[in-house]
């Protein structure tokens, strides 16, 4: 009915300014509803405005003045009203025009920076042509780095199969619980430990090594969840409760019981699925939309290509200049110079980070979900509105957040830790894993990532205080963006480039390796590409 519609609109307007805990309230981008207004003279209701508005007279000239459309004495200020942009304004403020202006300024300013980078360092096409020519000239022995990479992937598959075998033995009560869990513990940790050893000793390329370590880490996290969840199903018979809580199941999934779920197809579905937390059955969509897969694939290609272009066109030349400064000054670079490089890289690194987020968490994970008919596709939430750092960590990577809550936070609570202690364990675990993902491919053990992660704890306390004290303020959101994208990311890139150069310089006996007149072995991780 019309009354119900008005009531819903009123509730919507009342809740428009509300925000979830730790995030900004909504910015209005509503379209103006068209209104059909009949054109009438402005003085057509002159009589209704009051008998005293104009005292009628028998004078003909005065009578004519009463009939004009816009008398000079018509009141322009009829009530008390605040300015349009004031907080107490009743207007539903729309900032779409400012948003359009900001986008224009953003495009123009960054196009200028890109033109400046091309003028200073040349166009990336020449660099790509040279790289392709060098790769084609390389001998087969130079390409044998692929062998340890393939060996690492193959070893991970062996670990997955062994996990299936051990879980089958446990489900059929062929081995006792204690022995089975010991076998799981050793087997699961081998998936990460052996791959890290392969990368450390056999793979020189930081990017190839990072890809293998990342894949092994994801598998390690998945297998831990697989083992813990199946142990819970086995000991507590909780699969019925799980199925009762999950909607949109296939008919055969709705009837599955432990250990019927322990199949090779099930564990590999979980390995390919865009999630880190195992459960006996997942929500499914009815069919695969291949048109959506094609659209997402195109978006994935476009975003990764643009990110690679920015990395090669802007980031790589700046890091090369940083390495040249290191070589010219015997490894000593002033803090002001480091700050200059951080500012040069900040905008571009932020774009690359956002493009990488969109490519992986939206495009790639949705492609996996669509092809596997995986139903729950909330891989991230509105982390960009975070007004406190803890909200960002909860919202930006939902698969990792779910895994940490289930397999680190609540196990810590169950053994008697306080909520603060459990939170500390979560960040300690995250800090160690961040350091492994960077230090192992770069063949150097540094603590920059570890310290950066642990530094989130005081930052969380500070932004929580700000969010409570100034509810709805953008101060916490500004601190988040500055700390993560305009300081944290470019600073980490600069620091690891310096450390990588120092490690490579020490490896060649304190000097810089040269080949065909060009500086070689002591380049940074990105420069070494």
Coordinates of C-alpha atoms in Angstrom, one line a residue:
X1 CA 0.0 0.0 0.0
X2 CA 1.0 3.6 -0.3
X3 CA 1.3 4.0 3.5
X4 CA 3.6 1.0 3.7
X5 CA 5.7 2.4 0.9
X6 CA 6.0 5.8 2.7
X7 CA 6.9 4.0 5.9
X8 CA 9.7 2.0 4.2
X9 CA 11.0 5.2 2.6
X10 CA 11.0 6.9 6.0
X11 CA 12.9 4.1 7.6
X12 CA 15.4 4.0 4.7
X13 CA 16.0 7.7 5.1
X14 CA 16.4 7.4 8.9
X15 CA 18.9 4.6 8.5
X16 CA 20.8 6.3 5.7
X17 CA 23.4 7.9 8.0
X18 CA 23.9 4.8 10.1
X19 CA 27.1 2.8 9.8
X20 CA 28.3 -0.6 10.8
X21 CA 30.9 -0.9 13.6
X22 CA 34.3 0.2 12.4
X23 CA 33.2 1.5 8.9
X24 CA 32.1 4.8 7.4
X25 CA 28.5 5.8 6.8
X26 CA 27.3 5.8 3.3
X27 CA 28.2 8.4 0.7
X28 CA 25.0 9.4 -1.2
X29 CA 25.0 8.8 -5.0
X30 CA 21.3 8.8 -5.5
X31 CA 19.8 9.7 -8.8
X32 CA 17.4 12.6 -8.7
X33 CA 13.8 11.4 -9.1
X34 CA 12.0 13.2 -12.0
X35 CA 9.2 15.4 -11.0
X36 CA 6.5 16.8 -13.3
X37 CA 5.6 20.3 -12.1
X38 CA 2.9 22.3 -13.7
X39 CA 4.1 25.7 -14.8
X40 CA 2.0 28.3 -12.9
X41 CA 2.6 32.0 -12.2
X42 CA 4.5 32.5 -9.0
X43 CA 1.8 34.7 -7.6
X44 CA -1.1 32.4 -8.3
X45 CA -1.6 31.7 -4.6
X46 CA -1.2 35.3 -3.6
X47 CA -4.5 35.5 -1.8
X48 CA -3.8 32.4 0.2
X49 CA -0.6 34.0 1.6
X50 CA -2.7 36.3 3.8
X51 CA -5.1 39.1 3.5
X52 CA -2.5 41.5 4.9
X53 CA 0.1 40.7 2.2
X54 CA -1.3 43.4 0.0
X55 CA -4.0 45.8 1.1
X56 CA -6.5 46.1 -1.7
X57 CA -7.5 49.5 -2.8
X58 CA -9.8 51.0 -5.4
X59 CA -6.9 52.6 -7.1
X60 CA -6.5 51.0 -10.6
X61 CA -2.7 51.2 -10.5
X62 CA -2.6 49.5 -7.1
X63 CA -5.0 46.9 -8.3
X64 CA -2.8 46.1 -11.3
X65 CA 0.2 45.7 -9.0
X66 CA -1.7 42.9 -7.2
X67 CA -2.1 40.9 -10.4
X68 CA 1.5 40.9 -11.5
X69 CA 3.3 37.5 -11.4
X70 CA 6.3 38.4 -9.2
X71 CA 5.7 41.4 -7.0
X72 CA 8.8 43.2 -5.6
X73 CA 7.7 42.6 -2.1
X74 CA 7.3 38.8 -2.3
X75 CA 9.2 37.3 0.6
X76 CA 12.3 35.2 -0.3
X77 CA 13.2 34.1 3.2
X78 CA 10.2 32.3 4.7
X79 CA 11.7 30.0 7.4
X80 CA 14.8 29.3 9.4
X81 CA 17.0 26.8 7.4
X82 CA 20.7 25.6 7.7
X83 CA 23.1 25.6 4.8
X84 CA 23.0 22.7 2.4
X85 CA 26.3 21.1 3.5
X86 CA 25.6 21.6 7.2
X87 CA 25.2 18.5 9.4
X88 CA 21.8 19.7 10.6
X89 CA 20.5 20.1 7.0
X90 CA 17.3 18.2 6.2
X91 CA 18.5 17.8 2.6
X92 CA 19.7 14.3 1.6
X93 CA 23.1 15.5 0.4
X94 CA 24.3 14.2 -2.9
X95 CA 28.0 14.3 -3.6
X96 CA 27.9 12.7 -7.1
X97 CA 29.2 15.9 -8.8
X98 CA 32.2 16.1 -6.4
X99 CA 32.9 12.5 -7.1
X100 CA 32.9 13.1 -10.8
X101 CA 35.3 16.1 -10.3
X102 CA 37.6 13.9 -8.2
X103 CA 37.7 11.2 -10.9
X104 CA 38.6 13.8 -13.5
X105 CA 41.4 15.3 -11.4
X106 CA 42.6 11.8 -10.6
X107 CA 42.8 10.7 -14.2
X108 CA 44.4 13.9 -15.4
X109 CA 47.0 14.1 -12.6
X110 CA 48.0 10.4 -13.0
X111 CA 48.1 10.6 -16.8
X112 CA 50.6 13.4 -16.3
X113 CA 52.7 11.3 -14.0
X114 CA 52.6 8.4 -16.5
X115 CA 53.8 10.7 -19.3
X116 CA 56.6 11.9 -17.1
X117 CA 57.7 8.3 -16.4
X118 CA 57.7 7.4 -20.1
X119 CA 59.7 10.5 -20.9
X120 CA 62.2 9.8 -18.2
X121 CA 62.6 6.0 -18.5
X122 CA 61.3 5.2 -21.9
X123 CA 58.3 3.1 -22.9
X124 CA 57.9 -0.4 -21.4
X125 CA 57.5 -2.0 -24.9
X126 CA 61.2 -1.7 -25.5
X127 CA 62.0 -3.5 -22.2
X128 CA 59.5 -6.3 -22.9
X129 CA 61.0 -6.8 -26.3
X130 CA 64.4 -7.1 -24.8
X131 CA 63.3 -9.5 -22.1
X132 CA 61.5 -11.8 -24.7
X133 CA 64.7 -11.8 -26.9
X134 CA 66.9 -12.7 -24.0
X135 CA 64.6 -15.5 -22.9
X136 CA 64.5 -17.0 -26.4
X137 CA 68.3 -16.9 -26.5
X138 CA 68.7 -18.7 -23.2
X139 CA 69.8 -22.2 -23.2
X140 CA 67.8 -25.1 -21.9
X141 CA 70.0 -25.2 -18.7
X142 CA 69.0 -21.6 -18.0
X143 CA 65.3 -22.7 -18.0
X144 CA 65.8 -25.6 -15.6
X145 CA 64.5 -23.4 -12.7
X146 CA 61.1 -24.8 -13.8
X147 CA 62.1 -28.3 -12.5
X148 CA 62.2 -27.4 -8.8
X149 CA 58.9 -25.4 -9.3
X150 CA 57.2 -28.5 -10.9
X151 CA 58.7 -30.7 -8.3
X152 CA 57.3 -28.5 -5.5
X153 CA 53.8 -28.6 -7.1
X154 CA 54.0 -32.4 -7.5
X155 CA 55.1 -32.8 -3.9
X156 CA 52.0 -30.9 -2.7
X157 CA 49.8 -33.3 -4.7
X158 CA 51.5 -36.2 -2.9
X159 CA 50.8 -34.5 0.4
X160 CA 47.1 -34.1 -0.5
X161 CA 46.8 -37.7 -1.5
X162 CA 48.4 -38.8 1.8
X163 CA 46.0 -36.6 3.7
X164 CA 43.1 -38.4 2.1
X165 CA 44.7 -41.8 2.9
X166 CA 45.3 -41.0 6.5
X167 CA 41.7 -39.6 6.9
X168 CA 40.3 -42.7 5.3
X169 CA 42.2 -44.9 7.8
X170 CA 40.9 -42.8 10.7
X171 CA 37.3 -42.9 9.4
X172 CA 37.3 -46.7 9.1
X173 CA 39.0 -47.0 12.5
X174 CA 42.0 -48.8 11.0
X175 CA 44.4 -46.6 13.0
X176 CA 43.8 -45.1 16.4
X177 CA 43.0 -41.5 16.9
X178 CA 46.4 -40.6 18.4
X179 CA 48.5 -42.2 15.7
X180 CA 46.3 -40.8 12.9
X181 CA 46.6 -37.2 14.2
X182 CA 50.4 -37.6 14.6
X183 CA 50.5 -38.7 10.9
X184 CA 48.3 -35.8 9.9
X185 CA 50.6 -33.3 11.9
X186 CA 53.8 -34.6 10.2
X187 CA 52.2 -34.9 6.7
X188 CA 50.5 -31.4 6.8
X189 CA 53.6 -29.5 8.0
X190 CA 55.7 -31.3 5.3
X191 CA 53.6 -29.6 2.7
X192 CA 55.0 -26.2 3.7
X193 CA 58.4 -27.1 5.1
X194 CA 59.6 -29.1 2.1
X195 CA 58.4 -26.5 -0.4
X196 CA 60.1 -23.7 1.5
X197 CA 63.4 -25.7 1.4
X198 CA 63.0 -26.2 -2.4
X199 CA 62.5 -22.5 -2.9
X200 CA 65.3 -21.5 -0.5
X201 CA 67.9 -23.8 -2.1
X202 CA 66.9 -24.3 -5.7
X203 CA 64.8 -21.3 -7.0
X204 CA 66.6 -18.0 -7.4
X205 CA 63.8 -16.0 -8.9
X206 CA 61.8 -14.2 -6.1
X207 CA 58.6 -14.2 -8.2
X208 CA 58.7 -17.9 -9.1
X209 CA 59.6 -18.8 -5.5
X210 CA 56.8 -16.5 -4.1
X211 CA 54.3 -18.2 -6.3
X212 CA 55.3 -21.7 -5.1
X213 CA 55.5 -20.7 -1.5
X214 CA 52.0 -19.0 -1.7
X215 CA 50.5 -22.1 -3.3
X216 CA 52.1 -24.3 -0.6
X217 CA 50.9 -22.0 2.2
X218 CA 47.3 -22.1 0.9
X219 CA 47.4 -25.9 0.7
X220 CA 48.9 -26.0 4.3
X221 CA 46.0 -23.9 5.6
X222 CA 43.4 -25.9 3.8
X223 CA 44.8 -29.2 5.1
X224 CA 44.9 -28.0 8.6
X225 CA 41.2 -27.0 8.3
X226 CA 40.4 -30.4 6.6
X227 CA 42.0 -32.3 9.5
X228 CA 40.5 -30.3 12.3
X229 CA 36.9 -30.3 10.8
X230 CA 36.9 -34.0 10.1
X231 CA 38.2 -34.7 13.6
X232 CA 35.3 -32.7 15.0
X233 CA 32.9 -34.7 12.8
X234 CA 34.5 -37.9 13.9
X235 CA 34.5 -37.3 17.6
X236 CA 31.3 -35.2 18.1
X237 CA 29.1 -36.5 15.3
X238 CA 28.4 -32.8 14.4
X239 CA 27.9 -33.2 10.7
X240 CA 24.1 -33.1 11.2
X241 CA 24.3 -29.8 12.9
X242 CA 26.6 -28.4 10.1
X243 CA 24.1 -29.5 7.4
X244 CA 21.2 -28.0 9.3
X245 CA 23.0 -24.6 9.2
X246 CA 23.9 -24.6 5.5
X247 CA 21.4 -23.6 2.8
X248 CA 21.4 -24.1 -0.9
X249 CA 22.8 -27.6 -0.8
X250 CA 22.7 -30.2 -3.6
X251 CA 20.4 -33.1 -2.8
X252 CA 23.3 -35.6 -2.5
X253 CA 25.2 -33.1 -0.2
X254 CA 22.3 -32.7 2.1
X255 CA 22.4 -36.4 3.0
X256 CA 26.2 -36.9 3.3
X257 CA 27.6 -38.2 6.6
X258 CA 31.1 -38.7 8.0
X259 CA 33.1 -40.7 6.7
X260 CA 31.1 -40.6 3.4
X261 CA 32.6 -37.2 2.7
X262 CA 36.2 -38.6 2.8
X263 CA 36.7 -39.1 -0.9
X264 CA 39.5 -38.0 -3.3
X265 CA 36.9 -35.9 -5.2
X266 CA 35.8 -34.2 -2.1
X267 CA 39.3 -33.2 -0.9
X268 CA 40.2 -31.9 -4.4
X269 CA 37.0 -30.0 -4.7
X270 CA 38.0 -28.3 -1.4
X271 CA 41.5 -27.7 -2.7
X272 CA 40.2 -25.9 -5.8
X273 CA 37.4 -24.1 -4.0
X274 CA 37.9 -20.4 -3.1
X275 CA 37.9 -21.0 0.7
X276 CA 40.3 -22.0 3.4
X277 CA 37.8 -23.5 5.8
X278 CA 36.5 -27.1 5.2
X279 CA 33.0 -28.2 5.9
X280 CA 31.2 -31.4 5.0
X281 CA 29.1 -29.6 2.4
X282 CA 29.1 -26.2 0.8
X283 CA 26.3 -24.0 -0.6
X284 CA 26.0 -24.5 -4.4
X285 CA 24.4 -22.5 -7.2
X286 CA 22.2 -24.5 -9.7
X287 CA 24.4 -24.1 -12.8
X288 CA 27.5 -22.5 -14.2
X289 CA 27.1 -19.1 -16.0
X290 CA 29.8 -19.3 -18.6
X291 CA 29.1 -15.8 -19.9
X292 CA 30.0 -14.5 -16.4
X293 CA 33.1 -16.6 -16.5
X294 CA 34.2 -15.0 -19.7
X295 CA 33.5 -11.5 -18.4
X296 CA 35.4 -12.2 -15.2
X297 CA 38.3 -13.6 -17.2
X298 CA 38.5 -10.5 -19.4
X299 CA 38.4 -8.3 -16.2
X300 CA 41.2 -10.5 -14.7
X301 CA 43.3 -10.1 -17.8
X302 CA 42.8 -6.4 -18.0
X303 CA 43.5 -5.7 -14.3
X304 CA 46.6 -7.9 -14.2
X305 CA 47.9 -6.4 -17.4
X306 CA 47.5 -2.9 -16.1
X307 CA 49.1 -3.8 -12.8
X308 CA 52.1 -5.4 -14.6
X309 CA 52.4 -2.3 -16.9
X310 CA 52.5 0.1 -13.9
X311 CA 55.0 -2.2 -12.1
X312 CA 57.3 -2.3 -15.2
X313 CA 56.8 1.3 -16.3
X314 CA 57.0 3.2 -13.0
X315 CA 58.0 1.0 -10.1
X316 CA 60.9 -0.9 -11.7
X317 CA 62.7 2.2 -13.0
X318 CA 62.5 3.9 -9.6
X319 CA 63.8 0.8 -7.8
X320 CA 66.7 0.6 -10.4
X321 CA 67.5 4.2 -9.6
X322 CA 67.5 3.3 -5.9
X323 CA 69.9 0.5 -6.5
X324 CA 72.2 2.9 -8.5
X325 CA 72.2 5.3 -5.6
X326 CA 73.2 2.4 -3.3
X327 CA 76.0 1.4 -5.6
X328 CA 77.3 5.0 -6.0
X329 CA 77.2 5.6 -2.2
X330 CA 78.6 2.2 -1.1
X331 CA 75.2 1.1 0.3
X332 CA 74.6 4.3 2.3
X333 CA 71.4 6.2 1.5
X334 CA 70.1 9.1 3.5
X335 CA 66.7 9.0 5.1
X336 CA 65.6 12.0 3.0
X337 CA 66.4 10.0 -0.2
X338 CA 64.5 7.0 1.1
X339 CA 61.5 9.3 1.9
X340 CA 61.7 10.6 -1.7
X341 CA 61.5 7.2 -3.2
X342 CA 58.6 6.3 -0.9
X343 CA 56.7 9.3 -2.1
X344 CA 57.5 8.5 -5.8
X345 CA 56.2 4.9 -5.4
X346 CA 53.2 5.6 -3.1
X347 CA 50.5 6.4 -5.7
X348 CA 51.6 3.7 -8.2
X349 CA 52.0 1.0 -5.5
X350 CA 48.5 1.9 -4.2
X351 CA 47.1 1.4 -7.7
X352 CA 48.9 -1.9 -8.1
X353 CA 47.7 -3.1 -4.7
X354 CA 44.1 -2.2 -5.6
X355 CA 44.3 -3.8 -9.0
X356 CA 45.8 -6.9 -7.4
X357 CA 43.0 -7.0 -4.9
X358 CA 40.4 -6.7 -7.6
X359 CA 42.1 -9.3 -9.9
X360 CA 42.5 -11.9 -7.2
X361 CA 39.6 -11.5 -4.7
X362 CA 36.9 -10.5 -7.2
X363 CA 37.9 -11.9 -10.6
X364 CA 39.9 -15.0 -9.9
X365 CA 38.0 -16.2 -6.9
X366 CA 34.7 -15.6 -8.6
X367 CA 35.9 -17.5 -11.6
X368 CA 36.8 -20.5 -9.3
X369 CA 33.4 -20.2 -7.5
X370 CA 31.5 -20.0 -10.8
X371 CA 33.1 -23.0 -12.4
X372 CA 32.8 -25.1 -9.2
X373 CA 29.2 -23.8 -8.5
X374 CA 30.5 -22.6 -5.1
X375 CA 27.6 -20.6 -3.6
X376 CA 29.1 -18.4 -0.9
X377 CA 31.0 -15.6 -2.7
X378 CA 31.5 -13.1 0.0
X379 CA 35.3 -13.1 -0.3
X380 CA 35.6 -9.5 1.0
X381 CA 33.4 -6.8 2.5
X382 CA 33.6 -3.0 2.4
X383 CA 37.1 -2.8 3.9
X384 CA 37.7 0.5 2.1
X385 CA 35.3 2.2 4.6
X386 CA 37.2 0.9 7.7
X387 CA 37.5 3.6 10.4
X388 CA 39.6 1.3 12.6
X389 CA 42.4 -1.0 11.6
X390 CA 40.8 -4.1 13.2
X391 CA 37.7 -3.6 10.9
X392 CA 40.1 -3.7 7.8
X393 CA 41.6 -7.0 8.9
X394 CA 38.1 -8.5 9.5
X395 CA 36.7 -7.3 6.1
X396 CA 39.4 -7.4 3.4
X397 CA 40.1 -11.1 3.2
X398 CA 37.2 -13.2 4.4
X399 CA 38.7 -16.7 3.7
X400 CA 41.7 -15.9 5.9
X401 CA 39.5 -14.2 8.5
X402 CA 37.3 -17.3 8.7
X403 CA 40.3 -19.6 9.0
X404 CA 41.9 -17.5 11.8
X405 CA 38.7 -17.3 13.7
X406 CA 38.0 -21.0 13.5
X407 CA 41.5 -22.4 13.8
X408 CA 43.5 -19.8 15.9
X409 CA 41.2 -17.5 17.8
X410 CA 38.7 -19.8 19.3
X411 CA 41.2 -22.7 19.9
X412 CA 43.1 -20.1 21.9
X413 CA 39.9 -19.2 23.8
X414 CA 39.2 -22.8 24.5
X415 CA 42.6 -23.4 26.2
X416 CA 41.9 -20.5 28.6
X417 CA 43.3 -17.4 26.9
X418 CA 41.5 -14.1 27.2
X419 CA 40.1 -12.3 24.1
X420 CA 43.1 -10.0 24.1
X421 CA 45.5 -13.0 24.3
X422 CA 43.7 -14.8 21.5
X423 CA 43.8 -11.6 19.4
X424 CA 47.6 -11.4 20.1
X425 CA 48.0 -15.0 18.9
X426 CA 46.1 -14.3 15.7
X427 CA 48.4 -11.3 14.9
X428 CA 51.5 -13.3 15.9
X429 CA 50.6 -16.1 13.5
X430 CA 49.8 -13.6 10.7
X431 CA 53.1 -11.8 11.3
X432 CA 55.1 -15.1 11.1
X433 CA 53.3 -16.1 7.9
X434 CA 53.8 -12.7 6.3
X435 CA 57.5 -12.9 7.0
X436 CA 57.8 -16.5 5.6
X437 CA 56.0 -15.4 2.4
X438 CA 58.5 -12.7 1.7
X439 CA 61.8 -13.9 3.3
X440 CA 61.9 -17.4 1.8
X441 CA 61.5 -16.3 -1.9
X442 CA 64.0 -13.5 -1.4
X443 CA 66.5 -15.8 0.4
X444 CA 67.0 -13.5 3.4
X445 CA 65.5 -13.5 6.8
X446 CA 64.4 -10.0 7.8
X447 CA 61.7 -8.9 10.2
X448 CA 60.2 -5.9 8.4
X449 CA 56.9 -7.7 7.7
X450 CA 56.8 -9.3 11.1
X451 CA 57.3 -6.0 12.9
X452 CA 54.8 -4.3 10.6
X453 CA 52.1 -6.9 11.5
X454 CA 52.8 -6.7 15.2
X455 CA 52.7 -2.9 15.0
X456 CA 49.0 -3.2 14.0
X457 CA 48.1 -3.9 17.6
X458 CA 48.8 -0.4 18.9
X459 CA 47.4 1.0 15.7
X460 CA 44.2 -1.0 16.4
X461 CA 43.9 0.4 19.9
X462 CA 44.5 4.0 18.7
X463 CA 41.9 3.8 15.8
X464 CA 39.4 2.1 18.1
X465 CA 39.7 5.0 20.6
X466 CA 39.3 7.5 17.8
X467 CA 36.2 5.6 16.4
X468 CA 34.6 5.6 19.8
X469 CA 35.4 9.2 20.6
X470 CA 34.5 10.6 17.2
X471 CA 31.8 8.4 15.9
X472 CA 31.2 8.7 12.2
X473 CA 34.4 10.7 11.7
X474 CA 36.8 10.0 8.8
X475 CA 39.9 10.3 10.9
X476 CA 40.3 6.6 11.4
X477 CA 39.7 5.9 7.7
X478 CA 42.4 8.4 6.7
X479 CA 44.9 6.9 9.2
X480 CA 44.1 3.5 7.7
X481 CA 44.8 4.6 4.1
X482 CA 47.9 6.5 4.9
X483 CA 49.4 3.7 7.0
X484 CA 48.7 0.9 4.6
X485 CA 49.0 2.4 1.1
X486 CA 51.0 5.7 1.3
X487 CA 53.5 4.6 3.9
X488 CA 53.4 0.8 4.6
X489 CA 53.4 -0.7 1.0
X490 CA 56.0 1.6 -0.6
X491 CA 58.1 1.6 2.5
X492 CA 58.2 -2.2 2.6
X493 CA 59.1 -2.3 -1.1
X494 CA 62.0 0.2 -0.6
X495 CA 63.3 -1.6 2.6
X496 CA 63.2 -5.1 1.0
X497 CA 64.9 -3.7 -2.1
X498 CA 67.8 -2.4 0.0
X499 CA 68.0 -5.6 2.0
X500 CA 67.9 -7.7 -1.2
X501 CA 70.7 -5.6 -2.7
X502 CA 72.8 -5.9 0.4
X503 CA 72.3 -9.7 0.5
X504 CA 73.2 -10.1 -3.2
X505 CA 76.3 -7.8 -2.8
X506 CA 77.5 -9.8 0.1
X507 CA 77.0 -13.0 -1.8
X508 CA 79.4 -11.9 -4.6
X509 CA 82.1 -11.0 -2.1
X510 CA 81.3 -7.4 -1.3
X511 CA 81.2 -6.2 -4.9
X512 CA 78.6 -5.8 -7.6
X513 CA 78.3 -8.5 -10.3
X514 CA 78.5 -7.3 -13.9
X515 CA 77.7 -9.0 -17.1
X516 CA 78.1 -7.5 -20.6
X517 CA 78.7 -4.1 -19.0
X518 CA 75.4 -4.1 -17.1
X519 CA 75.0 -4.4 -13.3
X520 CA 73.6 -7.8 -12.6
X521 CA 73.4 -9.9 -9.5
X522 CA 72.6 -7.3 -6.9
X523 CA 69.3 -6.0 -8.1
X524 CA 66.2 -5.8 -6.0
X525 CA 63.3 -8.4 -6.0
X526 CA 61.3 -6.6 -8.7
X527 CA 64.4 -5.4 -10.6
X528 CA 65.6 -9.0 -10.7
X529 CA 62.6 -10.0 -12.8

